[in-house]
Amino acid sequence: MREVAIIGVGLMKWGELWKKSFRDIFVEASLNSIDDAGVDHIDSMYVGCMTGGLFVGQEHIGSIMADYLGQRHIPAARVESACASGGLAVKMAYLEVASGMSNIVLAGGVEKMTDVDGGGATAALATAADQDYEVYNGVTFPGLYAMIARAHMDKYKTKREHLADVAVKNHANGLNNPYAQFQMKITRDDVLNSVMVADPLRILDCSPITDGAAAMILCDLETAKKLTKKPLVQIIGVGHATDSIALHSRKDLTTLNSTVKAAQSAYKMADVKPADIDVAEVHDCFSIAEIVVSEDLGFFEKGEGGCAVSDGRTQIGGEIPINPSGGLKSKGHPVGATGVAQVIEIVKQLRGEADKRQVDKAKIGLTQNMGGSGGSSIIHILKGEL
Amino acid sequence: MREVAIIGVGLMKWGELWKKSFRDIFVEASLNSIDDAGVDHIDSMYVGCMTGGLFVGQEHIGSIMADYLGQRHIPAARVESACASGGLAVKMAYLEVASGMSNIVLAGGVEKMTDVDGGGATAALATAADQDYEVYNGVTFPGLYAMIARAHMDKYKTKREHLADVAVKNHANGLNNPYAQFQMKITRDDVLNSVMVADPLRILDCSPITDGAAAMILCDLETAKKLTKKPLVQIIGVGHATDSIALHSRKDLTTLNSTVKAAQSAYKMADVKPADIDVAEVHDCFSIAEIVVSEDLGFFEKGEGGCAVSDGRTQIGGEIPINPSGGLKSKGHPVGATGVAQVIEIVKQLRGEADKRQVDKAKIGLTQNMGGSGGSSIIHILKGEL
């Protein structure tokens, strides 16, 4: 398989975008990525989207986005793995370039979530859980992650304050991200006093409902060297694993096995170990998720993730900065776009383009994108040349 | 890229399967494909599904199906290109094996369409059209294909009887397909006197609403030679192209450009021409579609597709047998599964396992799977060793 580089990345301001359509936001991010790459065409594209059918009544998403991007007739595919759909789009584009089938491929993600009301959004997101056994009985995602939080607190003495500190750190980072939905500073007390959603998770433990898109251009390393004058960023590791999407089918709620297994594959392929990672973007859909994932990726011993956050070990300047972009918590979580935006943040970090969020001397970065309550995880490891 | 073979195929009886669930039918077809292949594991899988969200309230489809298939933890991805989602799953599995990333990959497709009422099914299917410009104004798929039919009748003098003869031929073929939803003989008069749906299309011009699944096992040619004692079937050509999903954005309604372009790619890759194809399965979602597609694939001159059907040139024993399986018309059209089932029929034909539907001396076969009103087309060319 060929070596693959990312030569262009594109975002747009995320939020409640009632004046822009589903196709508008995808095209905006995609044109930004094409502009950043400086390419005059793309050979093929992948679009990560969780549920265009339920959010905006639109499927056939690959074709419609290719057409509105001015790329009518190219092969275009929509891929879905719930909230890991964006990561899946990056993986598929990687595979297409690595295989030699295509040279220049766009990987994008999009979700327009605010065209339905809050109940509609919760119901649409619940399709990432087991409809017959979980959702039918009334549980939605805050409840599922609350169970994970309770189990982790019980087994490892993780404290309510640890959870709050994830949100405080990520909002502090997001303050410096102009694309973030919620650029605002919050305190531990703000989190602890915010509205209860599913005990112990409060509203400030939860990532928001967001309209947004993200896109990037991948190509083979040789073409990349000819096309770009920017610092080259390569994908050196890819990991993808699944798990039961129903929580009740797992032996241990405090470990996300899809993340553990995807990480093993990605580290092996990249020939690196957790200590080699300089910066990571992980799937903090709820504050507890970042803690569990930071352990399952091997950054900390099992049970130490909560203390690690509160001790500042995951902040910019700490031993392993996590979510310098602001994470899903501050940046927003348009579910199909999130996995692509995570990779974009790492590209910016490895290019030295992250401004006030820049992690010093970042050479190797990792992204972990997760579907549902861990029913799927997709991990990418990137290497810069700076 | 490596050469890729299909070593196992699995179907299950399609129809209104109210006693089986979405996951049940996928697992049934998949286990049949694994049994047929004789493999003891799969490395990865792809699931084609158009809109699990709207039909059964379930997304995260790759993960849930992998789990229920007893393959928890393997990489599993759901792919979507409307009614071409099944063909897309086959393409992605082909790519993963050809690239060398995996050796044994399952490509499946599934749709459970009858758990919603008729209006719900029509609305779900309409998400394959342009929601903002077509569907908003009230048009659904029978209306879109009726416009294509009227344009073709006007430009090429295609007759109402030609359309009817597509349905008559496909039902005659489907009579010999034990997996078909509607194993029944119909006459030209039956079609011409059936209920009007969208002038000139009547109910017997339309493929039905169906619950069903299909699956196959792909692997690299070297592994295939070790694993299977059945006649080897290779994928020698893959074509994939898109078009505007809205009909009003096209210059000519009588040609489906995504099919023309996908066919060019597939013929070039396979190094064959239309006359080399011994048997084809094409996307007869409506009778007119088979006529237009048979021209766009190069089997007949533009405008001759209607006469070709009525002259018997596309029946089993004719110069290019089309839809020996019974096509979408008789077999049923569970939209995510259709593209996989088309490839399965060609595998059976090339293995000499098609019983009373067998096309004599079939060595090279083609499948054409289409999304919406031609917003995407995915074509595979297969070669047998008999």
PDB file of C-alpha atoms in Angstrom, chain A residues 1 21-23 44 46 49-54 56-64 66-68 71-83 88 91-92 94-96 98-101 124 126-133 238 240-246 248-251 257-258 261 371-376, chain B residues 1 21-23 44 46 49-54 56-64 66-68 71-83 88 91-92 94-96 98-101 124 126-133 238 240-246 248-251 257-258 261 371-376:
ATOM      1  CA  MET A   1       0.000   0.000   0.000  1.00  0.00           C
ATOM      2  CA  SER A  21     -28.640  24.259   4.355  1.00  0.00           C
ATOM      3  CA  PHE A  22     -27.200  20.754   4.730  1.00  0.00           C
ATOM      4  CA  ARG A  23     -25.542  20.998   1.309  1.00  0.00           C
ATOM      5  CA  SER A  44     -13.310  10.606  -5.619  1.00  0.00           C
ATOM      6  CA  TYR A  46     -16.346  10.079   0.915  1.00  0.00           C
ATOM      7  CA  CYS A  49     -22.941  11.450   7.900  1.00  0.00           C
ATOM      8  CA  MET A  50     -24.808   9.681  10.661  1.00  0.00           C
ATOM      9  CA  THR A  51     -28.445  10.176   9.761  1.00  0.00           C
ATOM     10  CA  GLY A  52     -29.307  12.653   7.053  1.00  0.00           C
ATOM     11  CA  GLY A  53     -32.583  10.782   6.717  1.00  0.00           C
ATOM     12  CA  LEU A  54     -33.777  11.617  10.216  1.00  0.00           C
ATOM     13  CA  VAL A  56     -32.990  16.607   7.118  1.00  0.00           C
ATOM     14  CA  GLY A  57     -34.879  13.953   5.120  1.00  0.00           C
ATOM     15  CA  GLN A  58     -31.969  13.496   2.725  1.00  0.00           C
ATOM     16  CA  GLU A  59     -30.070  10.306   1.876  1.00  0.00           C
ATOM     17  CA  HIS A  60     -28.071   9.639  -1.339  1.00  0.00           C
ATOM     18  CA  ILE A  61     -25.662  11.989   0.356  1.00  0.00           C
ATOM     19  CA  GLY A  62     -22.467  11.201  -1.563  1.00  0.00           C
ATOM     20  CA  SER A  63     -24.062  12.031  -4.895  1.00  0.00           C
ATOM     21  CA  ILE A  64     -25.815  15.228  -3.839  1.00  0.00           C
ATOM     22  CA  ALA A  66     -20.465  15.777  -5.175  1.00  0.00           C
ATOM     23  CA  ASP A  67     -22.920  17.561  -7.456  1.00  0.00           C
ATOM     24  CA  TYR A  68     -23.190  20.704  -5.332  1.00  0.00           C
ATOM     25  CA  GLN A  71     -17.797  17.488  -9.029  1.00  0.00           C
ATOM     26  CA  ARG A  72     -20.759  15.824 -10.720  1.00  0.00           C
ATOM     27  CA  HIS A  73     -19.933  12.307 -12.019  1.00  0.00           C
ATOM     28  CA  ILE A  74     -16.997  11.451  -9.736  1.00  0.00           C
ATOM     29  CA  PRO A  75     -17.417   8.391  -7.488  1.00  0.00           C
ATOM     30  CA  ALA A  76     -18.861   9.581  -4.179  1.00  0.00           C
ATOM     31  CA  ALA A  77     -19.924   7.466  -1.221  1.00  0.00           C
ATOM     32  CA  ARG A  78     -21.610   8.204   2.084  1.00  0.00           C
ATOM     33  CA  VAL A  79     -20.314   6.165   5.002  1.00  0.00           C
ATOM     34  CA  GLU A  80     -21.836   5.750   8.456  1.00  0.00           C
ATOM     35  CA  SER A  81     -20.733   4.481  11.820  1.00  0.00           C
ATOM     36  CA  ALA A  82     -22.937   6.692  13.998  1.00  0.00           C
ATOM     37  CA  CYS A  83     -20.833   9.463  15.615  1.00  0.00           C
ATOM     38  CA  LEU A  88     -14.782   6.353   8.807  1.00  0.00           C
ATOM     39  CA  LYS A  91     -10.300   5.792   6.788  1.00  0.00           C
ATOM     40  CA  MET A  92     -12.044   5.020   3.489  1.00  0.00           C
ATOM     41  CA  TYR A  94      -6.994   6.655   3.156  1.00  0.00           C
ATOM     42  CA  LEU A  95      -7.726   3.148   1.840  1.00  0.00           C
ATOM     43  CA  GLU A  96      -8.627   4.392  -1.641  1.00  0.00           C
ATOM     44  CA  ALA A  98      -3.213   3.772  -0.300  1.00  0.00           C
ATOM     45  CA  SER A  99      -4.572   1.088  -2.647  1.00  0.00           C
ATOM     46  CA  GLY A 100      -3.661   3.085  -5.738  1.00  0.00           C
ATOM     47  CA  MET A 101      -7.271   3.215  -6.973  1.00  0.00           C
ATOM     48  CA  ALA A 124     -32.239  10.682  15.877  1.00  0.00           C
ATOM     49  CA  ALA A 126     -30.617   7.329  19.797  1.00  0.00           C
ATOM     50  CA  THR A 127     -30.510   5.348  16.534  1.00  0.00           C
ATOM     51  CA  ALA A 128     -26.792   4.870  17.351  1.00  0.00           C
ATOM     52  CA  ALA A 129     -27.869   2.736  20.325  1.00  0.00           C
ATOM     53  CA  ASP A 130     -29.653  -0.626  20.160  1.00  0.00           C
ATOM     54  CA  GLN A 131     -33.151   0.300  19.067  1.00  0.00           C
ATOM     55  CA  ASP A 132     -34.770  -3.017  20.013  1.00  0.00           C
ATOM     56  CA  TYR A 133     -33.213  -3.443  23.467  1.00  0.00           C
ATOM     57  CA  VAL A 238      -5.221   3.468  11.145  1.00  0.00           C
ATOM     58  CA  HIS A 240     -10.911   0.472  13.417  1.00  0.00           C
ATOM     59  CA  ALA A 241     -12.829  -1.855  15.724  1.00  0.00           C
ATOM     60  CA  THR A 242     -16.403  -2.477  16.813  1.00  0.00           C
ATOM     61  CA  ASP A 243     -18.158  -3.699  19.938  1.00  0.00           C
ATOM     62  CA  SER A 244     -21.714  -4.540  20.880  1.00  0.00           C
ATOM     63  CA  ILE A 245     -23.609  -1.304  20.533  1.00  0.00           C
ATOM     64  CA  ALA A 246     -25.709  -2.273  23.558  1.00  0.00           C
ATOM     65  CA  HIS A 248     -25.693  -4.545  28.607  1.00  0.00           C
ATOM     66  CA  SER A 249     -23.804  -6.957  26.319  1.00  0.00           C
ATOM     67  CA  ARG A 250     -20.403  -5.893  27.687  1.00  0.00           C
ATOM     68  CA  LYS A 251     -18.544  -7.447  30.589  1.00  0.00           C
ATOM     69  CA  ASN A 257     -13.119  -2.338  24.010  1.00  0.00           C
ATOM     70  CA  SER A 258     -13.534  -0.915  20.519  1.00  0.00           C
ATOM     71  CA  LYS A 261      -8.612  -2.795  19.988  1.00  0.00           C
ATOM     72  CA  GLY A 371     -19.747   5.742  17.577  1.00  0.00           C
ATOM     73  CA  GLY A 372     -22.576   5.497  20.111  1.00  0.00           C
ATOM     74  CA  SER A 373     -21.462   4.389  23.552  1.00  0.00           C
ATOM     75  CA  GLY A 374     -18.360   2.776  22.011  1.00  0.00           C
ATOM     76  CA  GLY A 375     -19.982   0.426  19.497  1.00  0.00           C
ATOM     77  CA  SER A 376     -17.286   1.574  17.088  1.00  0.00           C
TER      78      SER A 376
ATOM     79  CA  MET B   1      -3.843  -4.043  -6.555  1.00  0.00           C
ATOM     80  CA  SER B  21     -36.212  -8.346  12.482  1.00  0.00           C
ATOM     81  CA  PHE B  22     -33.749  -6.117  10.612  1.00  0.00           C
ATOM     82  CA  ARG B  23     -30.807  -7.867  12.275  1.00  0.00           C
ATOM     83  CA  SER B  44     -13.854  -7.017   8.023  1.00  0.00           C
ATOM     84  CA  TYR B  46     -19.393  -3.702   4.776  1.00  0.00           C
ATOM     85  CA  CYS B  49     -28.292   0.002   3.722  1.00  0.00           C
ATOM     86  CA  MET B  50     -30.171   2.994   2.403  1.00  0.00           C
ATOM     87  CA  THR B  51     -32.047   4.309   5.401  1.00  0.00           C
ATOM     88  CA  GLY B  52     -32.186   2.155   8.502  1.00  0.00           C
ATOM     89  CA  GLY B  53     -32.952   5.350  10.381  1.00  0.00           C
ATOM     90  CA  LEU B  54     -36.241   5.975   8.604  1.00  0.00           C
ATOM     91  CA  VAL B  56     -36.492   0.818  11.499  1.00  0.00           C
ATOM     92  CA  GLY B  57     -35.007   3.594  13.661  1.00  0.00           C
ATOM     93  CA  GLN B  58     -31.579   1.963  13.615  1.00  0.00           C
ATOM     94  CA  GLU B  59     -28.253   3.457  12.457  1.00  0.00           C
ATOM     95  CA  HIS B  60     -24.760   2.333  13.564  1.00  0.00           C
ATOM     96  CA  ILE B  61     -25.593  -0.538  11.252  1.00  0.00           C
ATOM     97  CA  GLY B  62     -22.108  -1.929  10.613  1.00  0.00           C
ATOM     98  CA  SER B  63     -21.453  -2.468  14.315  1.00  0.00           C
ATOM     99  CA  ILE B  64     -24.800  -3.985  15.223  1.00  0.00           C
ATOM    100  CA  ALA B  66     -21.105  -7.496  13.074  1.00  0.00           C
ATOM    101  CA  ASP B  67     -22.100  -8.146  16.678  1.00  0.00           C
ATOM    102  CA  TYR B  68     -25.200 -10.204  15.853  1.00  0.00           C
ATOM    103  CA  GLN B  71     -18.052 -11.078  14.735  1.00  0.00           C
ATOM    104  CA  ARG B  72     -17.907  -8.476  17.514  1.00  0.00           C
ATOM    105  CA  HIS B  73     -14.777  -6.264  17.315  1.00  0.00           C
ATOM    106  CA  ILE B  74     -13.975  -6.631  13.582  1.00  0.00           C
ATOM    107  CA  PRO B  75     -14.008  -3.421  11.503  1.00  0.00           C
ATOM    108  CA  ALA B  76     -17.514  -2.997  10.102  1.00  0.00           C
ATOM    109  CA  ALA B  77     -18.843  -0.095   8.064  1.00  0.00           C
ATOM    110  CA  ARG B  78     -22.249   0.818   6.709  1.00  0.00           C
ATOM    111  CA  VAL B  79     -22.204   2.428   3.265  1.00  0.00           C
ATOM    112  CA  GLU B  80     -25.001   4.255   1.481  1.00  0.00           C
ATOM    113  CA  SER B  81     -25.737   5.404  -2.023  1.00  0.00           C
ATOM    114  CA  ALA B  82     -29.540   5.167  -1.909  1.00  0.00           C
ATOM    115  CA  CYS B  83     -30.725   2.077  -3.875  1.00  0.00           C
ATOM    116  CA  LEU B  88     -21.330   0.157  -2.975  1.00  0.00           C
ATOM    117  CA  LYS B  91     -17.146  -2.127  -4.277  1.00  0.00           C
ATOM    118  CA  MET B  92     -15.762  -1.234  -0.845  1.00  0.00           C
ATOM    119  CA  TYR B  94     -13.411  -5.292  -3.355  1.00  0.00           C
ATOM    120  CA  LEU B  95     -11.203  -2.265  -2.600  1.00  0.00           C
ATOM    121  CA  GLU B  96     -10.274  -3.517   0.863  1.00  0.00           C
ATOM    122  CA  ALA B  98      -7.541  -5.565  -3.603  1.00  0.00           C
ATOM    123  CA  SER B  99      -5.518  -3.105  -1.507  1.00  0.00           C
ATOM    124  CA  GLY B 100      -4.119  -5.849   0.695  1.00  0.00           C
ATOM    125  CA  MET B 101      -5.585  -4.329   3.874  1.00  0.00           C
ATOM    126  CA  ALA B 124     -38.299   7.086   3.141  1.00  0.00           C
ATOM    127  CA  ALA B 126     -37.975   9.796  -1.529  1.00  0.00           C
ATOM    128  CA  THR B 127     -34.875  10.740   0.508  1.00  0.00           C
ATOM    129  CA  ALA B 128     -32.928   9.355  -2.492  1.00  0.00           C
ATOM    130  CA  ALA B 129     -34.271  12.291  -4.535  1.00  0.00           C
ATOM    131  CA  ASP B 130     -33.462  15.966  -4.003  1.00  0.00           C
ATOM    132  CA  GLN B 131     -35.363  16.802  -0.824  1.00  0.00           C
ATOM    133  CA  ASP B 132     -35.176  20.573  -1.228  1.00  0.00           C
ATOM    134  CA  TYR B 133     -36.149  20.826  -4.903  1.00  0.00           C
ATOM    135  CA  VAL B 238     -15.555  -1.984 -11.183  1.00  0.00           C
ATOM    136  CA  HIS B 240     -18.778   3.917 -10.046  1.00  0.00           C
ATOM    137  CA  ALA B 241     -20.122   7.313 -11.108  1.00  0.00           C
ATOM    138  CA  THR B 242     -22.573   9.916  -9.886  1.00  0.00           C
ATOM    139  CA  ASP B 243     -24.892  12.462 -11.455  1.00  0.00           C
ATOM    140  CA  SER B 244     -27.146  15.217 -10.169  1.00  0.00           C
ATOM    141  CA  ILE B 245     -29.745  13.453  -8.106  1.00  0.00           C
ATOM    142  CA  ALA B 246     -32.349  15.957  -9.319  1.00  0.00           C
ATOM    143  CA  HIS B 248     -34.210  18.847 -13.653  1.00  0.00           C
ATOM    144  CA  SER B 249     -30.455  19.403 -13.537  1.00  0.00           C
ATOM    145  CA  ARG B 250     -29.814  17.016 -16.436  1.00  0.00           C
ATOM    146  CA  LYS B 251     -29.679  17.909 -20.115  1.00  0.00           C
ATOM    147  CA  ASN B 257     -25.096   9.516 -17.370  1.00  0.00           C
ATOM    148  CA  SER B 258     -23.956   7.856 -14.155  1.00  0.00           C
ATOM    149  CA  LYS B 261     -19.723   6.749 -17.118  1.00  0.00           C
ATOM    150  CA  GLY B 371     -29.334   5.004  -6.792  1.00  0.00           C
ATOM    151  CA  GLY B 372     -32.435   7.184  -7.033  1.00  0.00           C
ATOM    152  CA  SER B 373     -33.287   8.207 -10.588  1.00  0.00           C
ATOM    153  CA  GLY B 374     -29.673   7.627 -11.631  1.00  0.00           C
ATOM    154  CA  GLY B 375     -27.863   9.907  -9.174  1.00  0.00           C
ATOM    155  CA  SER B 376     -25.389   7.061  -8.752  1.00  0.00           C
TER     156      SER B 376
END
